[in-house]
Amino acid sequence: MLEIRDLHVQFHNRDREAVAGISLTIRDGEILGLVGESGSGKTVTAMSIAGLLPRKQCDYQGDILLDGDDLLHAQRALLRQMHGKKIGVVFQDPMSAMDPLMKVGEQVAEVLRIHTDMDAAQRRAEAVRAMALVELQDPESLYDKYPHELSGGMQQRAMIASAIVIRPSLLLLDEPTTALDVTIQAQILELLKKLNREEHISMLFISHNLNVVRKLCARVAVMQRGLIVEEGETEKIFRHPQHPYTKHLIEAIPTRESARRVKGERRAKKAAEATAAAKAAQGAAPSASAASAETREEGGIR
Amino acid sequence: MKSAAKRAGLCIVTMLIVSFLAYAAFALISGDPAQTLLGTDATPERLEQMRHQLGLDQPFMVRYLKWLLGFFTGDLGISYSYRQTVWSLIAPKIEVTLCMALISFVVIVAISIPAGILAAQRSNGKSGLLSTGLIQLGMAVPPFFTGILVSWGCGIVMKWFTPGDFPGLHSAKAATALRHLFFAAVCIAIPRIAMTVRMLRSTVIGEMNRSYVRTAISRGNDRRGVFLRHVLKNSLVPTVTFLAQTMAEIVGGSIVVEQVFGIPGIGRLLVASISNRDYPVVQALVVIMAFWVVLAGTAADLINQRIDPRLRLGGGE
Ligand SMILES: Nc1ncnc2c1ncn2[C@@H]1O[C@H](COP(=O)(O)OP(=O)(O)OP(=O)(O)O)[C@@H](O)[C@H]1O
Ligand SMILES: [Mg+2]
């Protein structure tokens, strides 16, 4: 459904290309993982897909095709038709990604206001439905709250709701859980899996965290210095990494895990309690049954 | 809403403190008002009688409270040099200055808000340089200088008003009076417009770079939608604060311009009263000006609480 062919992005104020010729496909209904160290060009790739590149500050070439439509070179007006409607984006830090002065529900419903001719009541009903879908409790009253009144996890759920309210075909997730604590992170991952399964939304999931990607994504691409150095089925790559950089990434995990395994039992118990407490406090519906299991392997490669 | 009440309460407390400090300070420096009014050759009996008449034989706090009440009843004592009640002296002057300040404020808002937004949207290249140049220029011209130019050009040459001859707001020539005030108001406004444009330009540019703007674009908003639905409201809080400060400062800034244009406002009265050591008048004017500043700040905070829900936190809900 999405095909990137030989994408190059060069910022005018940089020597090195931020993206130095990558090709990538996201298939219908899959979650593709994109991992790599800081500055490797993951966000720039996502921004190119979303049409959010600062076009005046960079040179770009290649093709990005979504169901045959060119996204990279499209006119602004045409891009706006795609924004929100066919492509939803969720950013890393939900607090700053939300407009502090707009009600949460209105932000969720904003895509509908732009792309549909629903009236206010219909938009509200749809927004509340989406907020319920991302397992926000009492969405009806949350609708009229402001972002600062929500916890980080709830904010990110609301951001996901706002990205999927119109049922886009592609969801771009740029480190959506990095700013959240571990238990909330696990819940959000469960939620993404559910949305992928039940709403048939394809996703590009960007992360630093190989373990998270392993759990969520059937396929993964590894980026280094603007290039994709390895791409394929996640399990295969985990078992037999080809590229030295990938090997290095994967080797970085077990050492941490083994160190953790010593305290594993106690931690898992604690985490389970924390999950329950957080759930109660945060008002998320009990979905993340695997949360405590996930916490055990929260190790990253950062 | 509780926080609004809290803010209003704070405003009243501030006014009480300010007025008390002013009263105490002037009581210290002004010596014996009875002596001042009657002159040095007054008999002791006459002085005693006068002191009683002025209420000076009462305790300090009682005198202070009576004087404070005077702001509502209009009894603020008697001017030393004009021999009339302070209130009847200052009331018409306040009217004139307030009128001029309001005209000036409207001019500032009407010009600098659209200009500031435009300057933010065209901040690159030649138009950016142009607006920076105009801002520098506007801030560099002091009101007394534009005042002299305008009284000469618009007053003496064009005869749109007569500098030094202010007809009064309630006279038959009220329209001329308003025109007179308008030209003075514009002179006060020019540097303020430049400052407001500069503030607004940097505020809007700053908001444009916040990440909620990226979110808004990713939802399919066009430039107008991003600006009107998100950036504008977020730029409002610092703007309201700045404008309130401007409103407070205009009144102070009117002193010089009233001299240049010959406008009988509180600025001129203040200057005259200070040189005459007319303490009751100075005291009343100082407190009124302080009240004005406190009131503007309070109004700004109340408006901002309505705009930004985060500012309502303080009062608890
Ligand atoms: N607006 C911009 N102007 C100039 N350079 C930029 C801009 N955005 C990104 N870059 C550069 O492009 C390169 C890739 O950045 P990118 O944000 O895609 O990395 P990333 O893989 O997302 O890293 P992280 O994991 O830290 O988010 C970096 O060298 C960065 O400095
Ligand atoms: Mg990034």
XYZ file of C-alpha atoms and ligand atoms in Angstrom:
651
model
C 0.000 0.000 0.000
C 2.874 2.378 0.780
C 5.966 2.273 -1.302
C 9.087 4.358 -0.834
C 11.556 4.300 -3.708
C 15.052 5.669 -3.344
C 14.196 8.522 -1.007
C 16.834 11.188 -0.434
C 16.486 14.119 1.938
C 19.235 16.690 2.332
C 18.809 19.611 4.728
C 20.462 22.765 3.470
C 22.245 23.361 6.749
C 23.724 19.836 7.012
C 26.670 18.181 5.251
C 25.296 14.673 5.325
C 22.007 13.534 3.836
C 19.450 12.871 6.572
C 17.999 10.127 4.388
C 20.469 8.791 1.847
C 18.412 6.699 -0.536
C 16.045 4.271 1.122
C 13.433 1.995 -0.348
C 10.724 0.512 1.794
C 7.268 -0.974 1.465
C 4.528 -1.222 4.024
C 2.062 -3.943 3.128
C -1.647 -3.826 3.706
C -2.515 -4.490 7.307
C 0.992 -4.928 8.641
C 2.961 -3.146 11.328
C 6.414 -2.378 9.999
C 9.069 -1.578 12.573
C 11.754 1.024 11.930
C 14.662 1.012 14.348
C 18.000 2.751 14.455
C 20.166 4.982 16.563
C 19.439 8.621 17.240
C 19.899 10.799 14.170
C 19.709 7.889 11.730
C 16.820 9.521 9.849
C 13.779 7.682 11.200
C 11.763 10.795 11.957
C 12.736 12.431 8.671
C 11.488 9.327 6.853
C 8.161 9.474 8.668
C 7.843 13.209 8.066
C 8.468 12.659 4.358
C 5.612 10.169 4.255
C 3.345 12.477 6.215
C 4.193 15.442 3.994
C 5.555 17.341 6.990
C 9.053 18.023 5.660
C 10.004 21.687 5.800
C 10.226 21.834 2.014
C 12.020 25.149 1.856
C 14.817 23.969 4.121
C 15.743 20.797 2.282
C 16.169 19.066 -1.057
C 14.329 15.814 -1.550
C 13.991 13.254 -4.301
C 12.557 9.820 -4.894
C 8.989 8.534 -4.771
C 6.586 7.897 -1.961
C 3.442 6.247 -3.219
C 0.368 5.640 -1.099
C -2.055 3.461 -3.045
C -0.516 4.920 -6.180
C -0.689 8.604 -5.135
C 2.615 10.459 -4.945
C 3.060 12.005 -1.514
C 6.550 13.456 -1.742
C 5.969 15.880 -4.584
C 2.243 16.461 -4.169
C 0.809 19.959 -4.034
C 0.058 21.260 -0.566
C -3.659 21.277 -1.238
C -3.554 17.662 -2.332
C -1.458 16.715 0.688
C -4.018 18.253 2.987
C -6.543 15.807 1.573
C -4.254 12.969 2.700
C -3.317 14.476 6.060
C -5.483 13.000 8.713
C -7.803 11.305 6.263
C -5.538 8.594 4.857
C -2.511 9.064 7.086
C -2.605 9.591 10.830
C 0.485 10.593 12.790
C 1.280 10.085 16.464
C 4.315 11.864 17.865
C 6.644 11.097 20.713
C 5.641 13.668 23.307
C 1.841 13.848 23.607
C 1.874 16.832 25.982
C 3.527 19.162 23.508
C 1.793 17.606 20.505
C -1.589 18.709 21.846
C -2.892 22.248 21.704
C -3.005 23.238 25.389
C -5.974 25.561 24.880
C -8.257 23.216 22.964
C -10.506 20.661 24.572
C -9.249 17.095 24.205
C -12.419 15.999 22.464
C -12.299 18.854 19.981
C -8.758 17.863 19.106
C -9.863 14.287 18.546
C -12.740 15.524 16.393
C -10.656 18.050 14.454
C -9.927 15.650 11.580
C -13.672 15.156 11.166
C -14.302 18.883 11.103
C -11.752 19.247 8.315
C -12.518 16.196 6.198
C -16.199 15.436 6.667
C -19.417 17.404 6.629
C -20.641 15.968 9.906
C -22.374 18.403 12.231
C -21.089 19.108 15.712
C -23.195 16.440 17.395
C -22.116 13.744 14.942
C -18.477 14.740 15.326
C -18.780 14.553 19.056
C -20.351 11.111 18.880
C -17.602 9.878 16.546
C -14.866 11.357 18.729
C -16.338 9.744 21.813
C -16.473 6.442 19.945
C -12.793 6.746 18.993
C -11.873 7.657 22.556
C -13.713 4.585 23.773
C -11.924 2.518 21.157
C -8.536 3.542 22.552
C -9.838 2.484 25.957
C -10.120 5.891 27.539
C -12.542 5.601 30.388
C -15.547 7.904 30.518
C -14.831 9.483 27.109
C -18.018 11.525 27.325
C -16.632 13.647 30.177
C -13.043 13.494 28.912
C -14.240 15.211 25.763
C -14.587 18.505 27.611
C -11.320 18.284 29.510
C -8.111 20.094 28.592
C -4.823 18.263 27.882
C -3.169 19.310 31.139
C -5.906 17.530 33.046
C -4.876 14.157 31.556
C -1.979 11.890 32.465
C 0.714 11.199 29.874
C -0.764 7.817 29.003
C -4.235 9.264 28.576
C -2.850 12.052 26.409
C -1.158 9.553 24.132
C -4.362 7.533 23.913
C -6.208 10.700 22.972
C -3.589 11.420 20.306
C -4.057 7.927 18.919
C -7.812 8.453 18.986
C -7.415 11.694 17.048
C -5.238 9.912 14.485
C -7.643 7.028 13.896
C -11.008 8.725 14.347
C -11.532 8.880 10.584
C -10.084 5.379 10.010
C -6.967 6.230 7.994
C -5.302 3.464 6.052
C -1.854 4.227 7.492
C -0.759 5.242 10.959
C 2.736 6.654 11.488
C 3.962 6.237 15.047
C 7.162 8.092 15.869
C 8.366 6.639 19.161
C 4.868 6.882 20.611
C 5.805 5.237 23.889
C 9.256 6.671 24.578
C 7.949 9.482 26.763
C 5.780 7.137 28.820
C 6.646 4.940 31.753
C 7.008 1.226 31.255
C 3.600 -0.026 32.348
C 1.739 2.568 30.310
C 4.038 1.798 27.390
C 2.997 -1.861 27.491
C -0.680 -0.925 27.542
C -0.270 1.345 24.544
C 1.461 -1.455 22.619
C -1.451 -3.790 23.328
C -3.797 -1.104 22.129
C -1.864 -0.668 18.874
C -1.976 -4.401 18.265
C -5.705 -4.381 18.804
C -6.245 -1.445 16.445
C -4.148 -3.150 13.806
C -6.055 -6.388 14.175
C -9.576 -5.080 14.543
C -9.547 -1.827 12.581
C -7.145 -3.063 9.889
C -4.902 -0.018 10.111
C -1.400 -0.473 8.705
C 1.324 1.079 10.795
C 4.882 2.295 10.639
C 6.240 1.951 14.142
C 9.439 3.868 14.872
C 11.373 2.958 17.971
C 14.719 2.807 19.688
C 13.570 -0.254 21.469
C 14.229 -3.573 19.732
C 12.214 -5.581 22.221
C 9.140 -3.504 21.662
C 9.534 -3.904 17.917
C 9.967 -7.637 18.278
C 6.661 -7.878 20.073
C 4.697 -5.633 17.768
C 6.094 -5.944 14.267
C 6.247 -8.913 11.929
C 8.764 -7.071 9.778
C 11.441 -4.619 10.693
C 13.863 -2.294 8.914
C 17.085 -1.193 10.553
C 18.416 2.265 9.768
C 21.890 3.645 10.204
C 23.150 7.019 8.997
C 20.291 7.573 6.574
C 20.387 4.116 5.057
C 18.432 0.931 5.605
C 21.110 -1.617 6.423
C 18.828 -4.571 6.942
C 15.189 -5.382 6.409
C 13.099 -8.508 6.826
C 11.029 -10.649 9.129
C 11.653 -9.617 12.716
C 12.249 -13.122 14.044
C 14.661 -13.974 11.262
C 16.652 -10.836 11.840
C 16.746 -11.468 15.554
C 18.020 -15.000 15.028
C 20.422 -14.363 12.182
C 21.342 -10.717 11.876
C 23.381 -10.169 8.721
C 24.647 -6.643 9.066
C 27.279 -5.894 11.723
C 25.277 -2.918 12.975
C 22.186 -5.074 13.507
C 24.285 -7.655 15.295
C 25.611 -4.923 17.503
C 22.078 -3.749 18.291
C 20.873 -7.212 19.164
C 23.911 -8.069 21.217
C 23.231 -5.000 23.273
C 19.995 -6.459 24.621
C 20.788 -9.765 26.361
C 23.449 -8.308 28.607
C 20.900 -5.983 30.064
C 18.294 -8.698 30.225
C 20.519 -11.105 32.077
C 21.422 -8.426 34.549
C 17.764 -7.861 35.047
C 16.775 -11.500 35.263
C 18.425 -11.738 38.663
C 15.856 -9.433 40.132
C 13.283 -10.563 37.613
C 10.782 -12.252 39.867
C 10.540 -9.476 42.404
C 10.373 -6.798 39.749
C 7.643 -8.545 37.826
C 5.529 -8.782 40.949
C 6.066 -5.124 41.708
C 5.348 -4.134 38.145
C 2.104 -6.080 38.162
C 1.020 -4.190 41.247
C 2.080 -0.922 39.705
C 0.139 -1.771 36.562
C -2.990 -2.417 38.537
C -2.549 0.803 40.479
C -1.775 2.801 37.361
C -4.782 1.347 35.627
C -7.030 2.301 38.453
C -5.560 5.773 38.660
C -5.315 6.343 34.972
C -8.722 5.027 34.133
C -7.682 2.740 31.322
C -9.863 -0.273 30.794
C -8.200 -3.532 31.751
C -6.730 -4.548 28.444
C -3.040 -4.991 28.892
C -3.033 -8.393 30.422
C 0.467 -8.899 29.163
C 1.664 -5.731 30.825
C 3.615 -7.353 33.598
C 5.251 -9.726 31.170
C 6.216 -6.804 28.994
C 7.756 -4.876 31.817
C 10.237 -7.645 32.382
C 11.709 -7.074 28.979
C 11.540 -3.381 28.786
C 15.252 -3.208 27.910
C 16.194 -0.805 25.155
C 19.186 -0.066 23.067
C 19.396 3.588 23.738
C -14.394 30.858 38.904
C -13.027 30.764 42.417
C -9.654 31.795 41.090
C -11.232 34.889 39.540
C -12.615 35.917 42.919
C -9.198 35.287 44.413
C -7.584 37.521 41.830
C -10.115 40.293 42.433
C -9.484 40.003 46.169
C -5.758 40.299 45.589
C -6.404 43.415 43.538
C -8.295 45.050 46.412
C -5.609 44.146 48.938
C -2.943 45.616 46.656
C -4.916 48.819 46.308
C -5.293 49.085 50.084
C -1.560 48.667 50.599
C -0.687 51.161 47.881
C -3.103 53.758 49.175
C -1.912 53.301 52.743
C 1.732 53.701 51.789
C 0.923 56.797 49.748
C -1.121 58.310 52.567
C 1.516 57.597 55.187
C 4.331 58.940 53.018
C 2.523 62.183 52.275
C 1.472 62.582 55.906
C 5.184 62.406 56.764
C 6.446 64.895 54.205
C 3.588 67.356 54.003
C 3.927 68.837 57.509
C 0.906 70.664 58.973
C -1.817 71.277 56.370
C -3.587 73.817 58.604
C -0.431 75.892 58.760
C 0.013 75.622 55.001
C -3.537 76.733 54.310
C -3.577 79.637 56.782
C -0.027 80.860 56.373
C 2.630 81.428 59.066
C 0.951 84.419 60.722
C -2.220 82.557 61.765
C -3.238 82.702 65.436
C -3.056 79.469 67.483
C -6.860 79.525 67.985
C -7.454 79.814 64.255
C -4.981 76.970 63.624
C -6.692 74.772 66.192
C -10.059 75.512 64.628
C -8.716 74.683 61.151
C -7.163 71.427 62.373
C -10.510 70.434 63.814
C -12.233 71.430 60.596
C -9.809 69.286 58.551
C -10.158 66.418 61.018
C -6.463 66.512 61.879
C -7.179 66.039 65.584
C -8.418 62.518 64.876
C -6.204 59.384 65.045
C -4.125 58.574 61.972
C -6.002 55.408 60.991
C -9.345 57.179 61.180
C -8.050 59.938 58.951
C -6.679 57.384 56.483
C -9.941 55.482 56.267
C -11.936 58.681 55.819
C -9.594 59.773 53.049
C -9.819 56.345 51.392
C -13.604 56.533 51.486
C -13.221 59.910 49.829
C -12.358 58.150 46.561
C -15.949 56.945 46.526
C -17.676 59.929 48.098
C -15.605 62.546 46.306
C -14.251 64.049 49.546
C -10.467 64.043 49.189
C -9.716 67.235 51.036
C -8.887 70.708 49.789
C -6.194 71.734 47.352
C -3.649 74.094 48.907
C -3.050 76.167 45.835
C -6.456 76.197 44.151
C -8.544 76.491 47.334
C -11.159 74.150 45.968
C -11.913 70.518 46.770
C -9.408 68.078 45.315
C -12.178 66.070 43.749
C -13.723 68.963 41.813
C -10.221 69.807 40.621
C -9.181 66.373 39.390
C -12.462 64.866 38.154
C -12.612 66.773 34.833
C -8.876 66.211 34.290
C -9.262 62.493 34.792
C -12.016 62.508 32.221
C -9.776 64.184 29.653
C -6.764 61.958 30.254
C -8.844 58.798 30.335
C -10.482 59.764 27.078
C -7.094 60.352 25.467
C -5.710 57.084 26.858
C -8.666 55.118 25.523
C -8.344 56.647 22.055
C -4.646 55.848 22.134
C -5.330 52.279 23.231
C -7.866 51.704 20.471
C -5.395 53.041 17.907
C -2.649 50.773 19.267
C -4.822 47.657 19.200
C -6.407 48.393 15.838
C -3.061 48.863 14.112
C -0.613 46.614 15.909
C -2.647 43.413 16.040
C -3.113 43.031 12.285
C 0.364 44.463 11.650
C 1.971 42.093 14.145
C 0.259 39.065 12.636
C 1.250 40.137 9.147
C 4.836 40.765 10.254
C 4.958 37.256 11.743
C 3.797 35.690 8.524
C 6.249 37.658 6.395
C 9.224 37.501 8.704
C 11.686 36.339 6.066
C 13.517 38.244 3.385
C 12.845 41.830 2.427
C 9.499 42.246 4.166
C 11.124 40.983 7.366
C 13.818 43.637 7.095
C 11.216 46.263 6.321
C 9.121 45.475 9.377
C 12.206 45.345 11.599
C 13.224 48.752 10.244
C 9.793 50.257 10.823
C 9.698 48.840 14.338
C 13.109 50.344 15.158
C 12.022 53.670 13.739
C 8.708 53.679 15.588
C 10.365 52.902 18.894
C 13.033 55.532 18.363
C 10.690 58.537 17.991
C 9.775 59.930 21.388
C 6.177 61.187 21.739
C 7.226 64.728 22.613
C 9.055 64.962 19.288
C 6.155 63.634 17.183
C 3.978 65.820 19.414
C 5.853 68.960 18.363
C 5.747 67.932 14.699
C 2.050 67.085 14.800
C 1.000 70.239 16.652
C 2.847 72.249 14.074
C 1.775 70.268 10.994
C -1.795 69.317 11.848
C -2.472 72.135 14.280
C -0.831 75.313 13.055
C -0.505 74.552 9.325
C -3.611 72.462 8.666
C -5.664 74.066 11.459
C -7.393 70.817 12.416
C -7.093 71.869 16.055
C -5.513 74.691 18.016
C -2.550 73.614 20.126
C -2.835 75.045 23.623
C -6.513 75.848 23.266
C -8.465 72.804 24.360
C -12.201 73.532 24.136
C -13.357 70.995 26.760
C -15.208 67.777 26.291
C -18.592 69.154 27.337
C -18.389 72.411 25.444
C -20.167 73.119 22.161
C -16.933 72.274 20.361
C -16.641 68.748 21.695
C -15.784 67.442 18.236
C -12.748 69.734 18.064
C -11.785 68.632 21.537
C -11.891 64.992 20.488
C -9.792 65.764 17.423
C -7.309 67.544 19.664
C -7.133 64.451 21.870
C -6.872 62.154 18.876
C -3.676 63.756 17.575
C -2.122 63.636 21.020
C -3.236 60.009 21.371
C -1.561 59.069 18.087
C 1.725 60.569 19.294
C 1.551 58.426 22.425
C 0.573 55.395 20.361
C 3.393 55.346 17.789
C 6.212 53.870 19.900
C 3.718 51.584 21.637
C 2.505 50.267 18.290
C 6.077 49.462 17.330
C 6.643 47.631 20.619
C 3.383 45.711 20.348
C 4.106 44.660 16.766
C 7.525 43.418 17.792
C 6.100 41.475 20.729
C 3.308 39.980 18.648
C 5.623 39.029 15.798
C 7.985 37.096 18.045
C 5.089 35.529 19.979
C 3.363 34.280 16.837
C 6.618 33.009 15.312
C 7.377 31.223 18.565
C 3.949 29.583 18.597
C 4.304 28.558 14.945
C 7.327 26.478 15.898
C 5.592 24.615 18.706
C 4.840 20.976 18.038
C 1.066 21.273 18.314
C 1.300 23.149 15.020
C 2.838 20.075 13.409
C -0.042 18.025 14.804
C -2.551 20.500 13.421
C -0.945 20.274 9.976
C -0.901 16.482 10.155
C -4.664 16.593 10.586
C -5.079 18.436 7.315
C -5.444 22.029 8.507
C -4.461 24.656 5.973
C -2.387 27.697 6.980
C -5.483 29.633 7.879
C -6.878 26.810 9.963
C -3.602 26.350 11.820
C -3.436 30.044 12.534
C -7.037 30.797 13.418
C -7.811 27.628 15.347
C -4.553 27.124 17.185
C -1.806 29.734 16.961
C -3.972 32.804 17.464
C -5.485 31.667 20.735
C -2.126 30.512 22.061
C -0.610 33.912 21.242
C -3.362 35.716 23.085
C -2.209 35.334 26.678
C 1.135 37.147 26.328
C -0.582 39.730 24.137
C -3.249 40.525 26.713
C -0.593 40.867 29.405
C 1.448 43.172 27.207
C -1.530 45.317 26.244
C -2.576 45.718 29.867
C 0.899 46.929 30.675
C 0.637 49.313 27.735
C -2.708 50.616 28.971
C -1.126 51.312 32.353
C 1.861 53.050 30.833
C -0.110 55.238 28.442
C -1.432 57.252 31.379
C 2.090 57.877 32.623
C 3.180 58.685 29.082
C 0.434 61.265 28.736
C 2.230 63.726 31.047
C 4.673 64.933 28.397
C 2.201 64.928 25.540
C -0.347 66.918 27.537
C 2.315 69.584 27.988
C 3.106 69.692 24.275
C -0.532 69.835 23.138
C -1.773 72.020 25.977
C -4.285 69.465 27.148
C -5.652 70.010 30.664
C -5.339 66.394 31.862
C -3.986 64.851 35.032
C -0.459 64.868 33.633
C -0.362 68.633 33.550
C -2.132 68.929 36.866
C 0.389 66.557 38.417
C 3.361 68.553 37.182
C 1.809 71.827 38.418
C 0.848 70.344 41.789
C 4.293 68.911 42.396
C 5.955 72.263 41.816
C 3.354 73.964 44.089
C 3.801 71.304 46.778
C 0.053 70.829 46.623
C 0.193 67.547 48.527
C -3.517 66.663 48.706
C -3.703 66.811 44.913
C -0.441 64.958 44.317
C -1.453 62.316 46.841
C -4.807 61.710 45.162
C -3.274 61.587 41.684
C -0.494 59.208 42.694
C -3.002 56.815 44.221
C -5.351 57.057 41.239
C -2.504 56.280 38.854
C -1.439 53.346 41.013
C -5.028 52.083 41.080
C -5.057 52.285 37.310
C -1.951 50.113 37.025
C -3.293 47.533 39.481
C -6.660 47.510 37.739
C -5.101 46.928 34.306
C -3.039 44.027 35.655
C -6.080 42.492 37.299
C -8.165 42.828 34.164
C -5.403 41.124 32.155
C -5.210 38.236 34.606
C -8.982 37.762 34.612
C -9.115 37.748 30.815
C -6.183 35.342 30.615
C -7.852 32.984 33.055
C -10.746 32.792 30.669
C -8.442 32.078 27.720
C -6.077 29.585 29.302
C -7.554 26.843 31.493
C -4.138 26.177 33.022
C -4.222 29.597 34.681
C -7.441 28.671 36.432
C -5.637 25.985 38.428
C -4.506 28.333 41.190
C -8.001 28.846 42.546
C -8.819 25.162 42.777
C -12.019 23.864 41.284
N 14.544 20.491 10.408
C 15.789 20.007 10.303
N 16.784 20.808 9.880
C 18.046 20.335 9.758
N 18.416 19.088 10.053
C 17.487 18.228 10.467
C 16.122 18.648 10.630
N 15.403 17.570 11.066
C 16.285 16.558 11.177
N 17.538 16.936 10.810
C 18.718 16.090 10.788
O 18.440 14.914 10.098
C 19.104 13.797 10.697
C 18.106 12.700 10.975
O 17.244 13.127 12.015
P 15.988 12.307 12.523
O 15.217 13.211 13.401
O 15.286 11.681 11.398
O 16.655 11.166 13.399
P 15.937 10.035 14.210
O 16.395 8.745 13.664
O 14.474 10.280 14.252
O 16.573 10.251 15.640
P 15.892 10.152 17.067
O 15.945 8.711 17.395
O 16.784 10.958 17.930
O 14.520 10.682 16.960
C 19.780 14.319 11.929
O 21.148 14.484 11.652
C 19.128 15.644 12.174
O 20.009 16.538 12.767
Mg 13.065 10.864 15.798
